[in-house]
Amino acid sequence: MIEELKQHYGYLFEDELLQEINNVGTYRDIPEGLKLIEIGDYIKSMPLLISGAIKILREDKEGDELILYFIEQGDTCAMTLSCCLGDSKSEIRAIAETDARLIMVPVQKMEEWLGKYKSWRNFVLQSYQNRMTELLEAIDTIAFLKMDERLFKYLKDKAMVNHNDVIHVTHQEIASDLHTSRVVISRLLKALEINGRIELHRNNIKVLDL
Amino acid sequence: MIEELKQHYGYLFEDELLQEINNVGTYRDIPEGLKLIEIGDYIKSMPLLISGAIKILREDKEGDELILYFIEQGDTCAMTLSCCLGDSKSEIRAIAETDARLIMVPVQKMEEWLGKYKSWRNFVLQSYQNRMTELLEAIDTIAFLKMDERLFKYLKDKAMVNHNDVIHVTHQEIASDLHTSRVVISRLLKALEINGRIELHRNNIKVLDL
DNA sequence: ATAAACCTGTAACAAATGTTACAAAAAAAC
DNA sequence: GTTTTTTTGTAACATTTGTTACAGGTTTAT
């Protein structure tokens, strides 16, 4: 167990902290599609991602979704940080984009380590910073790009985190993630195919122009 | 000086920390419209807002703007935190929305206090959390609302931070903040006036439906 | 006082996105 | 093997947003 931890977080944390994490953390294997966090949940432990990817979603009043970003190996969910430390409800939904492996650290330890380890403090602050950057990028995408560019960026990002240029997804699922309608997505996908940037198949899309 | 500081931050920080802030911080009076932070700036000190409001903006590739949110009294700019602690460039522009008064704290002290004062740690983390919440709200506004609703929300927010239901602004300025065109704003403003929610005058708008 | 710059209103049109409806192919269920 | 469900394609149309053009009123500069 400690091997794995050292491999992914050894460059960040001193041995003593790694040992503490290993002692109090619990390892979890997560299957693709599992909902890790629901909007409104109180979070009692913080996930450190070892492998795989997590999709972070926001929801509107009608219950329709919007993807914010993906989290990958070496990250944690800074939203979780907020919730734990602020003792407030989750503002977002987190779903395993791929099979994933993570360590859950109880919230009490998180706070304790903030005073004790400088490397932990830096990690937490760096995580906030990363998440802030991701949110700003999400805003850029939503506010400044037209739907066809947003769509292609989404496909590329998805290919990236899945380490595969063939994406297993339906038009309806894409439409939900991008907060638009299936018809719009089908139309724009067809245009992308005509322009030679993707190949369309039933239940999967191959991204050519990576 | 210390009076003012105690009044606005006394409930957050212990006396010893207040004293330190007073010793190393410098007070600044800022006139409305002054640019405090430009995109790409390296930040060497962190502003604690005592009075007034700051407008935070994002910019696209063409140099056009988009408002993210306003910061008010008791807040700090968490983007600044990111930049200071991460030693990176500013991702946003900050402009004084009203006359404002603030204390600038040098970045070295910020880090030092993180290890030394729990109340400072909590303040920094709370600031990150607040900013995260504001960014999420900005995303909701941009992604889920139509332009007429965004416009009205903007007018209300602006009336709020100015403590005045009469807003001094031109249609072009609104269009820039909302990343759209002047004609669109004029059109929607006229519709809002017809619906009795605002009154239009040259260079100012009265918000009726607060 | 006159010219220039700025601010608002509005028409006419273009482009992007959203909606409804229907058809056909593929996969899943029975 | 037949039925049902899921997935994709596409047409036709509505709504929202963006663009261009111009007119007239107001303020500012000289």
Coordinates of C-alpha atoms (C1' of nucleotides) in Angstrom, one line a residue:
Chain A
M1 CA 0.0 0.0 0.0
I2 CA 2.6 2.5 1.1
E3 CA 4.5 1.8 -2.2
E4 CA 1.7 3.1 -4.2
L5 CA 1.3 6.2 -2.0
K6 CA 5.0 7.0 -2.2
Q7 CA 5.0 6.6 -6.0
H8 CA 2.2 9.1 -6.5
Y9 CA 2.6 11.5 -3.6
G10 CA 6.2 10.9 -2.5
Y11 CA 7.5 14.0 -4.3
L12 CA 5.0 16.1 -2.4
F13 CA 5.1 14.9 1.2
E14 CA 7.8 14.0 3.7
D15 CA 8.0 10.4 4.9
E16 CA 6.4 11.1 8.2
L17 CA 3.3 12.5 6.6
L18 CA 3.2 9.7 4.1
Q19 CA 3.3 7.3 7.0
E20 CA 0.4 9.2 8.7
I21 CA -1.7 9.2 5.5
N22 CA -1.1 5.5 5.1
N23 CA -2.1 4.8 8.7
V24 CA -5.4 6.8 8.8
G25 CA -6.4 6.7 5.1
T26 CA -8.5 4.0 3.6
Y27 CA -7.9 2.8 0.0
R28 CA -10.9 2.5 -2.3
D29 CA -11.3 1.1 -5.8
I30 CA -14.0 2.9 -7.7
P31 CA -15.8 1.6 -10.8
E32 CA -16.5 3.9 -13.8
G33 CA -19.7 5.7 -13.4
L34 CA -20.0 5.6 -9.7
K35 CA -21.2 8.7 -8.0
L36 CA -18.7 9.8 -5.4
I37 CA -20.3 13.1 -4.3
E38 CA -23.8 14.4 -4.7
I39 CA -24.8 18.0 -4.4
G40 CA -25.8 18.8 -0.9
D41 CA -23.7 16.0 0.7
Y42 CA -21.7 16.7 3.8
I43 CA -18.2 15.5 3.2
K44 CA -16.5 13.7 6.1
S45 CA -13.3 12.6 4.3
M46 CA -11.1 13.9 1.6
P47 CA -10.2 11.8 -1.5
L48 CA -6.6 11.7 -2.8
L49 CA -6.7 10.4 -6.4
I50 CA -4.1 7.7 -7.2
S51 CA -5.3 6.7 -10.6
G52 CA -8.2 7.3 -13.0
A53 CA -10.2 10.4 -13.5
I54 CA -13.2 12.1 -11.9
K55 CA -15.8 14.2 -13.7
I56 CA -17.0 17.3 -11.8
L57 CA -20.6 18.6 -12.6
R58 CA -22.7 21.5 -11.7
E59 CA -26.6 21.5 -11.8
D60 CA -29.2 24.1 -12.6
K61 CA -32.6 24.6 -11.1
E62 CA -34.3 22.2 -13.5
G63 CA -31.8 19.5 -12.5
D64 CA -29.9 19.7 -15.8
E65 CA -26.1 19.3 -15.6
L66 CA -23.0 21.0 -16.8
I67 CA -19.5 19.6 -16.8
L68 CA -16.9 21.8 -15.0
Y69 CA -13.8 19.8 -15.5
F70 CA -12.0 16.5 -15.0
I71 CA -9.7 15.7 -12.1
E72 CA -6.7 13.4 -12.6
Q73 CA -4.0 11.6 -10.8
G74 CA -2.2 13.6 -8.1
D75 CA -5.2 15.9 -7.6
T76 CA -7.7 16.1 -4.9
C77 CA -11.1 17.7 -5.0
A78 CA -10.7 21.2 -3.7
M79 CA -14.5 21.5 -3.4
T80 CA -14.2 18.7 -0.9
L81 CA -11.6 20.8 1.0
S82 CA -14.0 23.7 1.1
C83 CA -16.8 21.5 2.4
C84 CA -14.7 19.8 5.0
L85 CA -13.0 22.9 6.4
G86 CA -16.1 25.0 6.1
D87 CA -18.4 22.3 7.3
S88 CA -20.8 23.1 4.5
K89 CA -22.6 21.1 1.8
S90 CA -21.1 20.1 -1.5
E91 CA -21.9 22.5 -4.4
I92 CA -21.0 19.9 -7.0
R93 CA -21.5 16.3 -8.1
A94 CA -18.5 14.0 -8.7
I95 CA -18.7 10.9 -10.9
A96 CA -15.9 8.5 -11.7
E97 CA -15.1 9.1 -15.4
T98 CA -12.9 5.9 -15.4
D99 CA -12.2 3.2 -13.0
A100 CA -10.3 4.9 -10.2
R101 CA -8.3 4.3 -7.1
L102 CA -8.1 6.7 -4.2
I103 CA -7.3 7.2 -0.6
M104 CA -9.8 8.7 1.8
V105 CA -8.4 10.9 4.5
P106 CA -10.7 11.8 7.5
V107 CA -11.4 15.5 7.9
Q108 CA -10.0 15.8 11.4
K109 CA -6.5 14.8 10.2
M110 CA -6.7 17.3 7.4
E111 CA -7.0 20.1 9.8
E112 CA -4.4 18.7 12.2
W113 CA -1.8 18.4 9.4
L114 CA -2.4 22.0 8.3
G115 CA -0.7 23.2 11.4
K116 CA 1.9 20.4 11.5
Y117 CA 3.2 19.9 8.0
K118 CA 4.3 22.7 5.6
S119 CA 4.1 20.3 2.7
W120 CA 0.5 19.5 3.5
R121 CA -0.3 23.2 3.7
N122 CA 1.3 23.8 0.4
F123 CA -0.6 20.9 -1.1
V124 CA -3.9 22.2 0.1
L125 CA -3.2 25.7 -1.1
Q126 CA -1.9 24.4 -4.4
S127 CA -5.1 22.3 -4.8
Y128 CA -7.2 25.4 -4.3
Q129 CA -5.1 27.2 -6.8
N130 CA -5.5 24.4 -9.3
R131 CA -9.2 24.2 -8.9
M132 CA -9.5 28.0 -9.2
T133 CA -7.6 27.7 -12.5
E134 CA -9.9 25.0 -13.7
L135 CA -12.9 27.0 -12.8
L136 CA -11.6 30.0 -14.7
E137 CA -10.9 27.8 -17.7
A138 CA -14.5 26.5 -17.5
I139 CA -15.7 30.0 -17.5
D140 CA -13.6 30.9 -20.5
T141 CA -15.0 27.8 -22.3
I142 CA -18.6 28.6 -21.5
A143 CA -18.5 32.3 -22.0
F144 CA -16.1 32.8 -24.9
L145 CA -16.4 29.7 -27.1
K146 CA -19.3 28.8 -29.4
M147 CA -20.9 25.4 -29.0
D148 CA -18.9 23.7 -31.8
E149 CA -15.6 24.7 -30.2
R150 CA -16.8 23.7 -26.8
L151 CA -17.9 20.4 -28.2
F152 CA -14.6 19.7 -29.8
K153 CA -12.7 20.7 -26.6
Y154 CA -14.9 18.4 -24.6
L155 CA -14.1 15.5 -26.9
K156 CA -10.4 16.2 -26.7
D157 CA -10.5 16.5 -22.9
K158 CA -12.4 13.3 -22.7
A159 CA -10.0 11.4 -25.0
M160 CA -7.1 12.8 -22.8
V161 CA -8.4 11.6 -19.4
N162 CA -9.4 8.2 -20.9
H163 CA -6.0 7.8 -22.6
N164 CA -7.9 6.8 -25.7
D165 CA -8.9 8.6 -28.9
V166 CA -12.0 6.5 -29.2
I167 CA -14.6 7.9 -26.8
H168 CA -17.5 5.7 -25.6
V169 CA -20.4 8.0 -25.3
T170 CA -23.8 8.8 -26.8
H171 CA -24.9 12.1 -28.2
Q172 CA -27.4 12.5 -25.4
E173 CA -24.7 12.1 -22.8
I174 CA -22.6 14.8 -24.5
A175 CA -25.6 17.1 -24.6
S176 CA -26.2 16.7 -20.9
D177 CA -22.6 17.4 -20.0
L178 CA -22.6 20.5 -22.2
H179 CA -26.1 21.6 -21.0
T180 CA -27.7 21.7 -24.5
S181 CA -30.0 19.4 -26.5
R182 CA -29.2 16.2 -28.3
V183 CA -30.3 17.6 -31.7
V184 CA -27.8 20.4 -31.4
I185 CA -24.9 18.0 -30.6
S186 CA -25.8 15.6 -33.4
R187 CA -25.8 18.5 -35.8
L188 CA -22.4 19.8 -34.7
L189 CA -20.9 16.3 -34.5
K190 CA -21.9 15.7 -38.1
A191 CA -20.2 19.0 -39.1
L192 CA -17.0 18.0 -37.3
E193 CA -17.1 14.6 -39.1
I194 CA -17.5 16.4 -42.5
N195 CA -14.5 18.5 -41.6
G196 CA -12.5 15.4 -40.9
R197 CA -11.9 16.1 -37.3
I198 CA -13.8 13.1 -35.9
E199 CA -15.3 9.8 -37.0
L200 CA -18.8 9.0 -35.9
H201 CA -20.0 5.5 -34.9
R202 CA -22.8 4.1 -32.8
N203 CA -21.9 4.7 -29.1
N204 CA -18.5 5.9 -29.8
I205 CA -16.5 8.7 -31.5
K206 CA -13.0 8.7 -32.7
V207 CA -11.1 12.0 -32.3
L208 CA -8.7 12.4 -35.2
D209 CA -7.5 16.0 -34.7
L210 CA -5.8 15.6 -31.3
Chain B
M1 CA -5.4 53.1 12.2
I2 CA -5.6 50.1 14.4
E3 CA -9.2 51.2 15.4
E4 CA -10.3 50.7 11.8
L5 CA -8.6 47.4 11.5
K6 CA -10.1 46.1 14.7
Q7 CA -13.5 47.3 13.6
H8 CA -13.5 45.3 10.4
Y9 CA -11.3 42.3 11.2
G10 CA -11.4 42.2 15.0
Y11 CA -13.9 39.4 15.0
L12 CA -11.6 37.3 12.8
F13 CA -8.2 37.7 14.2
E14 CA -6.6 37.7 17.6
D15 CA -5.0 40.9 19.0
E16 CA -1.5 39.7 18.4
L17 CA -2.2 39.2 14.7
L18 CA -4.1 42.4 14.4
Q19 CA -1.0 44.2 15.8
E20 CA 1.2 42.4 13.3
I21 CA -1.0 43.4 10.4
N22 CA -1.0 47.0 11.6
N23 CA 2.7 47.0 11.9
V24 CA 3.6 45.6 8.5
G25 CA 0.6 46.5 6.4
T26 CA 0.2 49.8 4.6
Y27 CA -3.1 51.6 4.2
R28 CA -4.2 52.8 0.8
D29 CA -7.1 54.9 -0.3
I30 CA -8.2 54.0 -3.8
P31 CA -10.4 56.1 -6.1
E32 CA -13.2 54.6 -8.1
G33 CA -12.1 53.3 -11.4
L34 CA -8.4 52.7 -10.5
K35 CA -6.9 49.4 -11.8
L36 CA -5.5 47.5 -8.9
I37 CA -4.4 44.4 -10.7
E38 CA -3.8 43.7 -14.3
I39 CA -3.8 40.3 -16.0
G40 CA -0.2 39.0 -16.0
D41 CA 0.9 41.0 -13.0
Y42 CA 3.0 39.4 -10.3
I43 CA 1.5 40.2 -7.0
K44 CA 3.8 41.1 -4.1
S45 CA 1.2 42.0 -1.5
M46 CA -2.2 41.0 -0.6
P47 CA -5.1 43.5 -0.2
L48 CA -7.5 43.3 2.8
L49 CA -10.6 45.3 1.9
I50 CA -11.8 47.7 4.6
S51 CA -14.4 49.6 2.7
G52 CA -15.7 50.0 -0.9
A53 CA -16.0 47.3 -3.6
I54 CA -13.7 45.8 -6.2
K55 CA -14.8 44.5 -9.6
I56 CA -13.1 41.3 -10.8
L57 CA -12.8 40.7 -14.6
R58 CA -11.7 38.0 -17.0
E59 CA -10.5 38.7 -20.5
D60 CA -10.8 36.7 -23.8
K61 CA -8.2 36.4 -26.6
E62 CA -9.6 39.5 -28.4
G63 CA -9.1 41.5 -25.2
D64 CA -12.9 41.7 -24.5
E65 CA -13.9 41.5 -20.8
L66 CA -16.3 39.6 -18.7
I67 CA -17.2 40.4 -15.1
L68 CA -16.8 37.6 -12.6
Y69 CA -18.0 39.1 -9.4
F70 CA -17.7 42.0 -7.0
I71 CA -15.6 41.8 -3.8
E72 CA -16.8 43.7 -0.7
Q73 CA -15.7 44.7 2.7
G74 CA -14.1 42.0 4.9
D75 CA -13.0 40.1 1.8
T76 CA -9.7 39.6 0.2
C77 CA -8.9 38.6 -3.4
A78 CA -8.3 34.9 -3.3
M79 CA -6.8 35.2 -6.8
T80 CA -4.1 37.2 -5.1
L81 CA -3.6 34.5 -2.6
S82 CA -3.1 32.0 -5.4
C83 CA -0.6 34.3 -7.1
C84 CA 1.4 35.1 -4.0
L85 CA 1.6 31.6 -2.7
G86 CA 2.1 30.0 -6.1
D87 CA 4.4 32.7 -7.3
S88 CA 2.4 32.9 -10.6
K89 CA 0.8 35.6 -12.7
S90 CA -2.6 37.1 -12.1
E91 CA -5.4 35.5 -14.1
I92 CA -7.7 38.4 -13.6
R93 CA -8.1 42.1 -13.6
A94 CA -9.2 44.1 -10.5
I95 CA -10.8 47.5 -10.8
A96 CA -12.1 49.7 -7.9
E97 CA -15.9 49.7 -8.4
T98 CA -16.2 52.4 -5.8
D99 CA -13.8 54.5 -3.8
A100 CA -12.2 52.0 -1.5
R101 CA -9.8 51.6 1.4
L102 CA -7.5 48.7 2.0
I103 CA -4.5 47.3 3.8
M104 CA -1.7 45.8 1.8
V105 CA 0.1 42.9 3.5
P106 CA 3.5 41.8 2.1
V107 CA 3.5 38.2 0.8
Q108 CA 6.3 37.0 3.1
K109 CA 4.2 37.7 6.2
M110 CA 1.2 35.9 4.6
E111 CA 3.2 32.7 4.5
E112 CA 4.7 33.1 7.9
W113 CA 1.3 33.7 9.5
L114 CA -0.1 30.5 7.9
G115 CA 2.1 28.4 10.3
K116 CA 1.7 30.8 13.2
Y117 CA -1.9 31.8 13.5
K118 CA -4.8 29.4 13.2
S119 CA -7.2 32.3 12.7
W120 CA -5.1 33.4 9.7
R121 CA -5.2 29.9 8.3
N122 CA -8.9 29.8 8.6
F123 CA -9.3 33.3 7.0
V124 CA -7.2 32.2 4.0
L125 CA -9.1 29.0 3.6
Q126 CA -12.4 30.7 4.1
S127 CA -11.4 33.3 1.4
Y128 CA -10.6 30.5 -1.0
Q129 CA -13.9 29.0 -0.3
N130 CA -15.8 32.3 -0.8
R131 CA -14.0 32.8 -4.1
M132 CA -14.8 29.3 -5.2
T133 CA -18.5 29.9 -4.4
E134 CA -18.4 33.2 -6.3
L135 CA -16.9 31.5 -9.3
L136 CA -19.5 28.8 -9.3
E137 CA -22.2 31.5 -9.1
A138 CA -20.6 33.2 -12.0
I139 CA -20.7 30.0 -14.0
D140 CA -24.4 29.5 -13.1
T141 CA -25.2 33.0 -14.3
I142 CA -23.3 32.6 -17.6
A143 CA -24.3 29.0 -18.4
F144 CA -27.9 28.9 -17.1
L145 CA -29.3 32.4 -17.5
K146 CA -30.4 34.1 -20.6
M147 CA -29.0 37.6 -21.3
D148 CA -32.0 39.5 -20.0
E149 CA -31.8 37.8 -16.6
R150 CA -28.0 38.2 -16.5
L151 CA -28.5 41.8 -17.2
F152 CA -31.0 42.3 -14.5
K153 CA -28.8 40.4 -12.0
Y154 CA -25.9 42.6 -13.0
L155 CA -27.9 45.7 -12.3
K156 CA -29.0 44.5 -9.0
D157 CA -25.5 43.4 -7.9
K158 CA -24.2 46.7 -9.0
A159 CA -26.9 48.6 -7.0
M160 CA -26.0 46.4 -4.0
V161 CA -22.3 47.1 -3.9
N162 CA -22.8 50.8 -4.5
H163 CA -25.5 51.0 -1.9
N164 CA -27.6 53.0 -4.4
D165 CA -30.5 52.0 -6.6
V166 CA -29.4 54.5 -9.2
I167 CA -26.5 53.1 -11.2
H168 CA -24.1 55.4 -13.0
V169 CA -23.2 53.5 -16.1
T170 CA -23.5 53.6 -19.9
H171 CA -25.0 50.8 -22.1
Q172 CA -21.5 50.3 -23.6
E173 CA -20.0 49.7 -20.2
I174 CA -22.6 47.1 -19.3
A175 CA -22.1 45.4 -22.7
S176 CA -18.4 45.2 -22.0
D177 CA -18.9 43.7 -18.5
L178 CA -21.4 41.1 -19.8
H179 CA -19.3 40.3 -22.9
T180 CA -21.9 41.2 -25.5
S181 CA -22.7 44.2 -27.7
R182 CA -24.2 47.6 -26.9
V183 CA -27.2 47.1 -29.2
V184 CA -28.2 44.0 -27.4
I185 CA -28.0 45.7 -24.0
S186 CA -30.0 48.7 -25.2
R187 CA -32.7 46.4 -26.5
L188 CA -32.9 44.4 -23.3
L189 CA -32.8 47.5 -21.1
K190 CA -35.7 48.9 -23.0
A191 CA -37.7 45.7 -22.4
L192 CA -36.9 45.9 -18.7
E193 CA -38.1 49.5 -18.6
I194 CA -41.3 48.6 -20.4
N195 CA -41.8 45.8 -17.8
G196 CA -41.4 48.4 -15.0
R197 CA -38.3 46.9 -13.5
I198 CA -36.0 49.8 -14.2
E199 CA -36.0 53.5 -15.3
L200 CA -33.6 54.6 -18.0
H201 CA -31.8 57.9 -18.1
R202 CA -28.7 59.2 -19.8
N203 CA -25.7 57.8 -18.0
N204 CA -27.7 56.2 -15.2
I205 CA -30.3 53.5 -14.5
K206 CA -32.6 53.3 -11.6
V207 CA -33.3 49.7 -10.4
L208 CA -36.9 49.5 -9.2
D209 CA -37.4 45.8 -8.6
L210 CA -34.7 45.2 -5.9
Chain C
dA1 C1' -20.6 79.2 -31.0
dT2 C1' -19.3 75.5 -33.6
dA3 C1' -17.4 71.1 -34.2
dA4 C1' -16.4 66.8 -32.4
dA5 C1' -17.2 63.0 -29.5
dC6 C1' -20.4 60.4 -26.8
dC7 C1' -24.8 58.2 -25.7
dT8 C1' -29.2 56.1 -26.8
dG9 C1' -32.9 54.2 -29.9
dT10 C1' -34.3 51.5 -33.5
dA11 C1' -34.7 49.0 -37.9
dA12 C1' -33.2 45.2 -40.7
dC13 C1' -30.9 41.4 -41.2
dA14 C1' -27.5 37.3 -40.1
dA15 C1' -26.0 33.6 -37.3
dA16 C1' -26.3 30.5 -33.5
dT17 C1' -28.9 27.8 -30.6
dG18 C1' -33.2 25.6 -29.1
dT19 C1' -37.5 22.8 -30.1
dT20 C1' -40.7 19.6 -32.1
dA21 C1' -41.5 16.0 -35.0
dC22 C1' -40.6 12.0 -37.5
dA23 C1' -37.9 8.0 -39.6
dA24 C1' -34.8 4.3 -39.7
dA25 C1' -31.0 1.4 -38.1
dA26 C1' -29.1 -1.1 -34.2
dA27 C1' -29.3 -3.4 -29.9
dA28 C1' -31.6 -5.3 -26.1
dA29 C1' -35.5 -7.7 -24.1
dC30 C1' -38.8 -11.1 -24.2
Chain D
dG1 C1' -38.1 -14.2 -34.1
dT2 C1' -40.7 -10.5 -32.7
dT3 C1' -41.2 -6.6 -30.0
dT4 C1' -39.4 -2.8 -27.5
dT5 C1' -36.0 0.4 -26.5
dT6 C1' -32.1 3.0 -27.7
dT7 C1' -29.4 5.7 -30.8
dT8 C1' -28.7 8.6 -34.7
dG9 C1' -30.1 11.6 -38.7
dT10 C1' -32.5 15.3 -40.4
dA11 C1' -36.2 18.7 -41.6
dA12 C1' -38.7 22.7 -40.4
dC13 C1' -39.4 26.2 -37.6
dA14 C1' -38.9 29.5 -33.2
dT15 C1' -36.1 32.1 -30.3
dT16 C1' -32.1 34.3 -28.8
dT17 C1' -28.1 36.7 -29.7
dG18 C1' -25.0 39.3 -32.7
dT19 C1' -24.0 42.8 -36.5
dT20 C1' -24.4 46.8 -39.4
dA21 C1' -26.3 51.1 -40.3
dC22 C1' -28.1 55.3 -39.3
dA23 C1' -30.5 59.2 -36.7
dG24 C1' -31.0 62.4 -33.2
dG25 C1' -30.0 64.2 -28.6
dT26 C1' -26.4 65.5 -25.2
dT27 C1' -22.1 66.8 -23.6
dT28 C1' -17.3 68.2 -24.2
dA29 C1' -13.5 70.5 -26.4
dT30 C1' -11.7 74.3 -28.9

